[in-house]
Amino acid sequence: MGDVHFSRERAGKVVVLIFFWMLSLISLSCAARLSVSRQKLQVQNHLNRLNKPAVKTIQSPDGDIIDCVHLARQPAFDHPFLKDHKIQMRPSYHPEGLFDENKVSDTEKPKKGSNPITQLWHMNGKCPEGTIPIRRTKEEDVLRASSVKSYGRKKRRATPQPRSADPDLTNESGHQHAIAYVEGDKYYGAKATINVWEPKIQQPNEFSLSQLWILGGSFGEDLNSIEAGWQVSPDLYGDNNTRLFTYWTSDAYQATGCYNLLCSGFIQINSEIAMGASISPVSAFRNSQYDISILVWK
């Protein structure tokens, strides 16, 4: 067998290469730790902005934490334009026929036949007057999003354009949807009664919803949208529960808008309903049926 000899110069190169390689590993490790640390700081700062100080906290059977937050401290008022906003506790009038066909005035209560939306957290308490219930955002909720900035927002490319009433239309973004719509006139609102189900979601990035959707403008840059209904979205909420939701945008989902109260937008005055919280009970095949009524009006 032949002898193998390394010159001192070559050995030195090997040592230098190994040294540089070790330095690279150390550098990558430090960068990774710095990136994780920066992300944790961003997430914590975002949670501090979203989760307002609570007057009372209620633990929901499904694991949600509901914070009863003073009306004036809700996320909407983080927006500089709403700094001195005076909260309007009730509309100046209701649309005709809202409660029944007898043009009930705004001073009268809804008829006894109308049932309020019931949610799981109601089993363990209610929020006091002067507060609103807000579903507390957890660290894992934010981490499921692709970034802190995108948490609670829709992906613009994934938004279906409701231009067909075809019952099984699949568009280029992968949505399957059935739609009934009206357009081409002046509209000041809409009302829908929606059956509430709990569809099974197979993939975490899938979702299912039923909603009332009011649009103005076009799907270019100036779309205004108000959406409300129920949804099942493991990506957003971390489970398969059917949850009440709202959404809005004023620029075609580009930079404005969010689900529920996850950014400045909707001002809530109701102390009994938590946006994003689970609806219970829900309808079942060959069993009891449950629905919710959604009204959006100007």
mmCIF file of C-alpha atoms in Angstrom:
data_model
loop_
_atom_site.group_PDB
_atom_site.id
_atom_site.type_symbol
_atom_site.label_atom_id
_atom_site.label_comp_id
_atom_site.label_asym_id
_atom_site.label_seq_id
_atom_site.Cartn_x
_atom_site.Cartn_y
_atom_site.Cartn_z
ATOM 1 C CA MET A 1 0.000 0.000 0.000
ATOM 2 C CA GLY A 2 1.249 3.458 -0.770
ATOM 3 C CA ASP A 3 1.812 6.025 1.902
ATOM 4 C CA VAL A 4 -0.412 9.108 1.972
ATOM 5 C CA HIS A 5 1.370 12.361 2.770
ATOM 6 C CA PHE A 6 -0.138 15.818 3.422
ATOM 7 C CA SER A 7 2.023 18.843 3.110
ATOM 8 C CA ARG A 8 1.924 21.419 5.903
ATOM 9 C CA GLU A 9 0.485 23.936 3.447
ATOM 10 C CA ARG A 10 -2.408 21.641 2.509
ATOM 11 C CA ALA A 11 -3.071 20.742 6.135
ATOM 12 C CA GLY A 12 -3.197 24.411 6.933
ATOM 13 C CA LYS A 13 -5.795 24.938 4.195
ATOM 14 C CA VAL A 14 -7.926 22.140 5.600
ATOM 15 C CA VAL A 15 -7.761 23.655 9.078
ATOM 16 C CA VAL A 16 -8.638 27.088 7.689
ATOM 17 C CA LEU A 17 -11.556 25.663 5.672
ATOM 18 C CA ILE A 18 -12.907 23.824 8.727
ATOM 19 C CA PHE A 19 -12.480 26.991 10.790
ATOM 20 C CA PHE A 20 -14.410 29.043 8.220
ATOM 21 C CA TRP A 21 -17.078 26.344 8.053
ATOM 22 C CA MET A 22 -17.479 26.425 11.842
ATOM 23 C CA LEU A 23 -17.671 30.213 11.753
ATOM 24 C CA SER A 24 -20.422 29.971 9.104
ATOM 25 C CA LEU A 25 -22.414 27.545 11.272
ATOM 26 C CA ILE A 26 -22.074 29.836 14.289
ATOM 27 C CA SER A 27 -23.118 32.818 12.171
ATOM 28 C CA LEU A 28 -26.189 30.978 10.796
ATOM 29 C CA SER A 29 -27.140 29.826 14.297
ATOM 30 C CA CYS A 30 -26.916 33.382 15.670
ATOM 31 C CA ALA A 31 -28.943 34.735 12.729
ATOM 32 C CA ALA A 32 -31.629 32.096 13.281
ATOM 33 C CA ARG A 33 -31.853 32.917 17.001
ATOM 34 C CA LEU A 34 -32.003 36.633 16.199
ATOM 35 C CA SER A 35 -34.786 36.014 13.643
ATOM 36 C CA VAL A 36 -36.830 33.958 16.137
ATOM 37 C CA SER A 37 -36.289 36.589 18.822
ATOM 38 C CA ARG A 38 -37.368 39.374 16.467
ATOM 39 C CA GLN A 39 -40.479 37.420 15.455
ATOM 40 C CA LYS A 40 -41.426 36.787 19.097
ATOM 41 C CA LEU A 41 -41.089 40.506 19.823
ATOM 42 C CA GLN A 42 -43.268 41.404 16.819
ATOM 43 C CA VAL A 43 -45.915 38.868 17.846
ATOM 44 C CA GLN A 44 -45.932 40.075 21.461
ATOM 45 C CA ASN A 45 -46.241 43.721 20.407
ATOM 46 C CA HIS A 46 -49.150 42.787 18.123
ATOM 47 C CA LEU A 47 -50.879 40.868 20.923
ATOM 48 C CA ASN A 48 -50.457 43.873 23.231
ATOM 49 C CA ARG A 49 -52.194 46.064 20.635
ATOM 50 C CA LEU A 50 -55.066 43.626 20.081
ATOM 51 C CA ASN A 51 -55.771 42.409 23.611
ATOM 52 C CA LYS A 52 -57.129 45.358 25.546
ATOM 53 C CA PRO A 53 -57.340 45.478 29.363
ATOM 54 C CA ALA A 54 -60.397 43.541 30.512
ATOM 55 C CA VAL A 55 -62.985 44.519 33.117
ATOM 56 C CA LYS A 56 -63.931 40.823 33.318
ATOM 57 C CA THR A 57 -62.642 37.623 31.692
ATOM 58 C CA ILE A 58 -64.764 34.594 30.774
ATOM 59 C CA GLN A 59 -63.380 31.151 29.883
ATOM 60 C CA SER A 60 -65.369 29.497 27.076
ATOM 61 C CA PRO A 61 -65.900 25.700 27.008
ATOM 62 C CA ASP A 62 -64.144 25.540 23.614
ATOM 63 C CA GLY A 63 -60.925 27.041 24.995
ATOM 64 C CA ASP A 64 -61.550 30.641 23.937
ATOM 65 C CA ILE A 65 -60.922 33.449 26.393
ATOM 66 C CA ILE A 66 -63.483 36.243 26.183
ATOM 67 C CA ASP A 67 -62.387 39.623 27.546
ATOM 68 C CA CYS A 68 -65.065 42.133 28.541
ATOM 69 C CA VAL A 69 -63.463 45.381 27.373
ATOM 70 C CA HIS A 70 -64.777 48.883 28.057
ATOM 71 C CA LEU A 71 -66.602 50.274 25.019
ATOM 72 C CA ALA A 72 -64.203 53.166 24.571
ATOM 73 C CA ARG A 73 -61.113 50.912 24.677
ATOM 74 C CA GLN A 74 -62.018 48.612 21.790
ATOM 75 C CA PRO A 75 -59.559 48.296 18.840
ATOM 76 C CA ALA A 76 -61.563 50.613 16.559
ATOM 77 C CA PHE A 77 -60.454 53.616 18.585
ATOM 78 C CA ASP A 78 -56.778 52.952 17.941
ATOM 79 C CA HIS A 79 -57.337 54.675 14.597
ATOM 80 C CA PRO A 80 -56.314 58.369 14.719
ATOM 81 C CA PHE A 81 -59.447 59.411 12.789
ATOM 82 C CA LEU A 82 -61.606 58.031 15.636
ATOM 83 C CA LYS A 83 -59.678 59.710 18.428
ATOM 84 C CA ASP A 84 -62.565 61.939 19.563
ATOM 85 C CA HIS A 85 -65.394 59.842 18.139
ATOM 86 C CA LYS A 86 -68.671 59.953 20.053
ATOM 87 C CA ILE A 87 -70.143 56.458 20.244
ATOM 88 C CA GLN A 88 -73.692 56.254 18.896
ATOM 89 C CA MET A 89 -75.363 53.707 21.168
ATOM 90 C CA ARG A 90 -78.397 53.175 18.952
ATOM 91 C CA PRO A 91 -79.457 54.080 15.405
ATOM 92 C CA SER A 92 -81.632 57.152 14.915
ATOM 93 C CA TYR A 93 -84.156 54.876 13.194
ATOM 94 C CA HIS A 94 -84.623 51.305 11.990
ATOM 95 C CA PRO A 95 -85.556 50.295 8.433
ATOM 96 C CA GLU A 96 -89.273 49.758 7.957
ATOM 97 C CA GLY A 97 -90.321 46.174 8.577
ATOM 98 C CA LEU A 98 -87.174 45.274 10.491
ATOM 99 C CA PHE A 99 -89.014 43.526 13.317
ATOM 100 C CA ASP A 100 -92.430 42.997 11.730
ATOM 101 C CA GLU A 101 -94.692 44.456 9.087
ATOM 102 C CA ASN A 102 -96.174 47.104 11.409
ATOM 103 C CA LYS A 103 -93.308 49.605 11.096
ATOM 104 C CA VAL A 104 -92.106 49.146 14.672
ATOM 105 C CA SER A 105 -90.472 52.289 16.025
ATOM 106 C CA ASP A 106 -86.919 52.301 17.342
ATOM 107 C CA THR A 107 -88.193 52.656 20.918
ATOM 108 C CA GLU A 108 -89.964 49.312 20.839
ATOM 109 C CA LYS A 109 -88.323 45.965 21.455
ATOM 110 C CA PRO A 110 -88.137 43.146 18.866
ATOM 111 C CA LYS A 111 -91.036 40.726 18.885
ATOM 112 C CA LYS A 112 -90.724 37.704 21.163
ATOM 113 C CA GLY A 113 -90.324 35.304 18.252
ATOM 114 C CA SER A 114 -86.856 36.616 17.325
ATOM 115 C CA ASN A 115 -84.052 34.637 18.944
ATOM 116 C CA PRO A 116 -80.672 36.194 19.728
ATOM 117 C CA ILE A 117 -77.487 34.529 18.498
ATOM 118 C CA THR A 118 -76.209 32.114 21.129
ATOM 119 C CA GLN A 119 -72.507 31.400 21.589
ATOM 120 C CA LEU A 120 -70.605 28.815 23.613
ATOM 121 C CA TRP A 121 -69.034 31.314 26.011
ATOM 122 C CA HIS A 122 -72.525 32.325 27.215
ATOM 123 C CA MET A 123 -72.553 29.119 29.283
ATOM 124 C CA ASN A 124 -69.954 30.580 31.655
ATOM 125 C CA GLY A 125 -71.077 34.167 32.097
ATOM 126 C CA LYS A 126 -71.852 37.468 30.425
ATOM 127 C CA CYS A 127 -70.208 40.847 30.080
ATOM 128 C CA PRO A 128 -71.386 43.815 32.172
ATOM 129 C CA GLU A 129 -73.072 46.855 30.662
ATOM 130 C CA GLY A 130 -70.690 49.372 29.155
ATOM 131 C CA THR A 131 -68.335 46.648 27.923
ATOM 132 C CA ILE A 132 -68.114 44.482 24.798
ATOM 133 C CA PRO A 133 -66.914 40.869 24.607
ATOM 134 C CA ILE A 134 -63.729 40.380 22.569
ATOM 135 C CA ARG A 135 -62.208 36.995 21.773
ATOM 136 C CA ARG A 136 -58.644 37.140 23.084
ATOM 137 C CA THR A 137 -55.983 36.603 20.428
ATOM 138 C CA LYS A 138 -53.359 34.033 21.418
ATOM 139 C CA GLU A 139 -49.752 33.699 20.292
ATOM 140 C CA GLU A 140 -50.515 30.519 18.328
ATOM 141 C CA ASP A 141 -53.252 32.366 16.411
ATOM 142 C CA VAL A 142 -50.772 34.900 15.069
ATOM 143 C CA LEU A 143 -48.063 32.292 14.395
ATOM 144 C CA ARG A 144 -50.416 30.359 12.104
ATOM 145 C CA ALA A 145 -50.430 33.341 9.739
ATOM 146 C CA SER A 146 -47.675 33.803 7.150
ATOM 147 C CA SER A 147 -46.672 37.021 8.923
ATOM 148 C CA VAL A 148 -47.804 39.301 11.733
ATOM 149 C CA LYS A 149 -48.964 41.843 9.146
ATOM 150 C CA SER A 150 -51.147 39.305 7.316
ATOM 151 C CA TYR A 151 -52.843 37.950 10.453
ATOM 152 C CA GLY A 152 -56.611 38.445 10.299
ATOM 153 C CA ARG A 153 -56.549 39.569 6.675
ATOM 154 C CA LYS A 154 -57.657 37.901 3.461
ATOM 155 C CA LYS A 155 -55.277 37.019 0.664
ATOM 156 C CA ARG A 156 -56.374 39.212 -2.197
ATOM 157 C CA ARG A 157 -55.843 36.548 -4.859
ATOM 158 C CA ALA A 158 -57.976 34.083 -2.904
ATOM 159 C CA THR A 159 -61.112 36.239 -2.964
ATOM 160 C CA PRO A 160 -63.872 35.004 -5.296
ATOM 161 C CA GLN A 161 -65.613 37.488 -7.557
ATOM 162 C CA PRO A 162 -69.388 36.991 -7.274
ATOM 163 C CA ARG A 163 -70.385 37.419 -10.893
ATOM 164 C CA SER A 164 -72.304 34.195 -11.436
ATOM 165 C CA ALA A 165 -75.222 32.507 -9.740
ATOM 166 C CA ASP A 166 -74.015 29.102 -10.987
ATOM 167 C CA PRO A 167 -74.572 26.695 -8.062
ATOM 168 C CA ASP A 168 -71.233 24.873 -8.433
ATOM 169 C CA LEU A 169 -68.944 27.455 -9.892
ATOM 170 C CA THR A 170 -65.214 26.935 -9.278
ATOM 171 C CA ASN A 171 -63.171 30.006 -10.107
ATOM 172 C CA GLU A 172 -59.444 30.383 -10.697
ATOM 173 C CA SER A 173 -58.699 30.862 -6.990
ATOM 174 C CA GLY A 174 -60.102 27.431 -6.124
ATOM 175 C CA HIS A 175 -63.346 28.603 -4.524
ATOM 176 C CA GLN A 176 -66.493 26.566 -4.929
ATOM 177 C CA HIS A 177 -69.520 28.704 -4.233
ATOM 178 C CA ALA A 178 -73.228 29.175 -4.774
ATOM 179 C CA ILE A 179 -74.384 32.787 -4.985
ATOM 180 C CA ALA A 180 -77.636 34.715 -5.289
ATOM 181 C CA TYR A 181 -77.051 38.402 -5.998
ATOM 182 C CA VAL A 182 -78.616 41.650 -7.160
ATOM 183 C CA GLU A 183 -76.909 44.645 -8.767
ATOM 184 C CA GLY A 184 -77.504 47.721 -10.879
ATOM 185 C CA ASP A 185 -79.709 49.801 -8.585
ATOM 186 C CA LYS A 186 -79.380 51.870 -5.410
ATOM 187 C CA TYR A 187 -79.221 49.737 -2.282
ATOM 188 C CA TYR A 188 -79.064 50.925 1.301
ATOM 189 C CA GLY A 189 -78.708 47.552 2.960
ATOM 190 C CA ALA A 190 -79.659 43.908 2.986
ATOM 191 C CA LYS A 191 -80.877 41.247 5.373
ATOM 192 C CA ALA A 192 -80.367 37.485 5.287
ATOM 193 C CA THR A 193 -81.367 34.569 7.474
ATOM 194 C CA ILE A 194 -78.674 31.907 7.258
ATOM 195 C CA ASN A 195 -78.835 28.290 8.393
ATOM 196 C CA VAL A 196 -75.853 27.525 10.653
ATOM 197 C CA TRP A 197 -73.926 24.301 9.993
ATOM 198 C CA GLU A 198 -70.602 22.822 11.041
ATOM 199 C CA PRO A 199 -68.982 21.566 7.820
ATOM 200 C CA LYS A 200 -65.962 19.280 8.165
ATOM 201 C CA ILE A 201 -62.704 20.834 7.003
ATOM 202 C CA GLN A 202 -60.094 18.384 5.671
ATOM 203 C CA GLN A 203 -57.069 20.658 5.231
ATOM 204 C CA PRO A 204 -55.902 23.419 7.642
ATOM 205 C CA ASN A 205 -55.795 26.013 4.836
ATOM 206 C CA GLU A 206 -59.361 25.250 3.700
ATOM 207 C CA PHE A 207 -62.399 27.113 4.981
ATOM 208 C CA SER A 208 -66.156 27.150 4.603
ATOM 209 C CA LEU A 209 -68.584 30.014 5.133
ATOM 210 C CA SER A 210 -72.042 31.378 4.534
ATOM 211 C CA GLN A 211 -72.345 35.139 4.436
ATOM 212 C CA LEU A 212 -74.140 38.305 3.471
ATOM 213 C CA TRP A 213 -71.838 40.274 1.160
ATOM 214 C CA ILE A 214 -72.377 43.934 0.217
ATOM 215 C CA LEU A 215 -70.071 45.373 -2.430
ATOM 216 C CA GLY A 216 -69.460 48.792 -3.939
ATOM 217 C CA GLY A 217 -66.981 49.735 -6.658
ATOM 218 C CA SER A 218 -65.017 47.228 -8.724
ATOM 219 C CA PHE A 219 -62.531 44.433 -8.055
ATOM 220 C CA GLY A 220 -59.723 46.675 -9.304
ATOM 221 C CA GLU A 221 -58.539 49.152 -6.698
ATOM 222 C CA ASP A 222 -61.666 50.794 -5.276
ATOM 223 C CA LEU A 223 -63.746 47.871 -3.988
ATOM 224 C CA ASN A 224 -65.676 48.525 -0.773
ATOM 225 C CA SER A 225 -66.916 45.386 0.933
ATOM 226 C CA ILE A 226 -68.853 44.535 4.084
ATOM 227 C CA GLU A 227 -69.246 40.842 4.896
ATOM 228 C CA ALA A 228 -70.970 39.088 7.793
ATOM 229 C CA GLY A 229 -72.044 35.527 8.531
ATOM 230 C CA TRP A 230 -70.538 32.320 9.876
ATOM 231 C CA GLN A 231 -67.330 30.539 8.950
ATOM 232 C CA VAL A 232 -65.225 27.479 9.777
ATOM 233 C CA SER A 233 -61.544 28.382 9.381
ATOM 234 C CA PRO A 234 -58.845 26.320 11.151
ATOM 235 C CA ASP A 235 -56.204 28.635 9.669
ATOM 236 C CA LEU A 236 -57.679 31.675 11.403
ATOM 237 C CA TYR A 237 -59.071 30.175 14.622
ATOM 238 C CA GLY A 238 -57.143 26.924 15.125
ATOM 239 C CA ASP A 239 -60.192 24.631 15.225
ATOM 240 C CA ASN A 240 -63.226 23.449 13.237
ATOM 241 C CA ASN A 241 -65.870 25.394 15.183
ATOM 242 C CA THR A 242 -68.540 27.404 13.388
ATOM 243 C CA ARG A 243 -67.933 31.048 14.282
ATOM 244 C CA LEU A 244 -69.683 34.373 13.769
ATOM 245 C CA PHE A 245 -67.588 36.769 11.695
ATOM 246 C CA THR A 246 -67.453 40.122 9.951
ATOM 247 C CA TYR A 247 -65.000 41.467 7.374
ATOM 248 C CA TRP A 248 -64.463 44.766 5.597
ATOM 249 C CA THR A 249 -62.157 46.371 3.056
ATOM 250 C CA SER A 250 -62.130 49.733 1.284
ATOM 251 C CA ASP A 251 -59.428 49.025 -1.330
ATOM 252 C CA ALA A 252 -60.105 45.555 -2.775
ATOM 253 C CA TYR A 253 -58.349 43.690 0.046
ATOM 254 C CA GLN A 254 -55.003 45.363 -0.637
ATOM 255 C CA ALA A 255 -54.030 47.250 2.521
ATOM 256 C CA THR A 256 -57.252 47.805 4.472
ATOM 257 C CA GLY A 257 -59.644 45.558 6.300
ATOM 258 C CA CYS A 258 -59.654 42.540 8.585
ATOM 259 C CA TYR A 259 -61.826 39.930 10.245
ATOM 260 C CA ASN A 260 -63.914 40.822 13.280
ATOM 261 C CA LEU A 261 -62.210 43.359 15.590
ATOM 262 C CA LEU A 262 -58.629 42.501 14.611
ATOM 263 C CA CYS A 263 -57.988 46.039 13.360
ATOM 264 C CA SER A 264 -59.608 49.454 13.540
ATOM 265 C CA GLY A 265 -62.874 49.359 11.647
ATOM 266 C CA PHE A 266 -66.165 48.146 13.069
ATOM 267 C CA ILE A 267 -67.310 49.844 16.287
ATOM 268 C CA GLN A 268 -69.196 47.393 18.495
ATOM 269 C CA ILE A 269 -71.773 48.389 21.106
ATOM 270 C CA ASN A 270 -73.389 45.010 21.875
ATOM 271 C CA SER A 271 -72.340 43.430 25.189
ATOM 272 C CA GLU A 272 -73.672 39.947 24.355
ATOM 273 C CA ILE A 273 -72.049 38.934 21.060
ATOM 274 C CA ALA A 274 -68.341 38.225 20.565
ATOM 275 C CA MET A 275 -67.118 38.441 16.974
ATOM 276 C CA GLY A 276 -65.102 35.354 16.061
ATOM 277 C CA ALA A 277 -66.627 33.281 18.878
ATOM 278 C CA SER A 278 -68.276 29.877 18.353
ATOM 279 C CA ILE A 279 -71.991 29.710 17.581
ATOM 280 C CA SER A 280 -73.905 27.044 19.500
ATOM 281 C CA PRO A 281 -76.079 25.134 18.851
ATOM 282 C CA VAL A 282 -75.726 24.436 15.117
ATOM 283 C CA SER A 283 -77.908 22.509 12.661
ATOM 284 C CA ALA A 284 -77.489 18.773 12.083
ATOM 285 C CA PHE A 285 -78.709 16.446 9.342
ATOM 286 C CA ARG A 286 -82.159 15.035 10.186
ATOM 287 C CA ASN A 287 -82.104 16.957 13.442
ATOM 288 C CA SER A 288 -82.892 20.421 14.807
ATOM 289 C CA GLN A 289 -82.149 23.381 12.540
ATOM 290 C CA TYR A 290 -80.708 26.707 13.703
ATOM 291 C CA ASP A 291 -80.185 29.983 11.906
ATOM 292 C CA ILE A 292 -78.898 33.516 12.397
ATOM 293 C CA SER A 293 -80.230 36.746 10.897
ATOM 294 C CA ILE A 294 -77.766 39.331 9.582
ATOM 295 C CA LEU A 295 -78.778 42.904 8.734
ATOM 296 C CA VAL A 296 -76.447 45.485 7.196
ATOM 297 C CA TRP A 297 -77.907 48.877 6.414
ATOM 298 C CA LYS A 298 -76.951 52.505 5.885
#
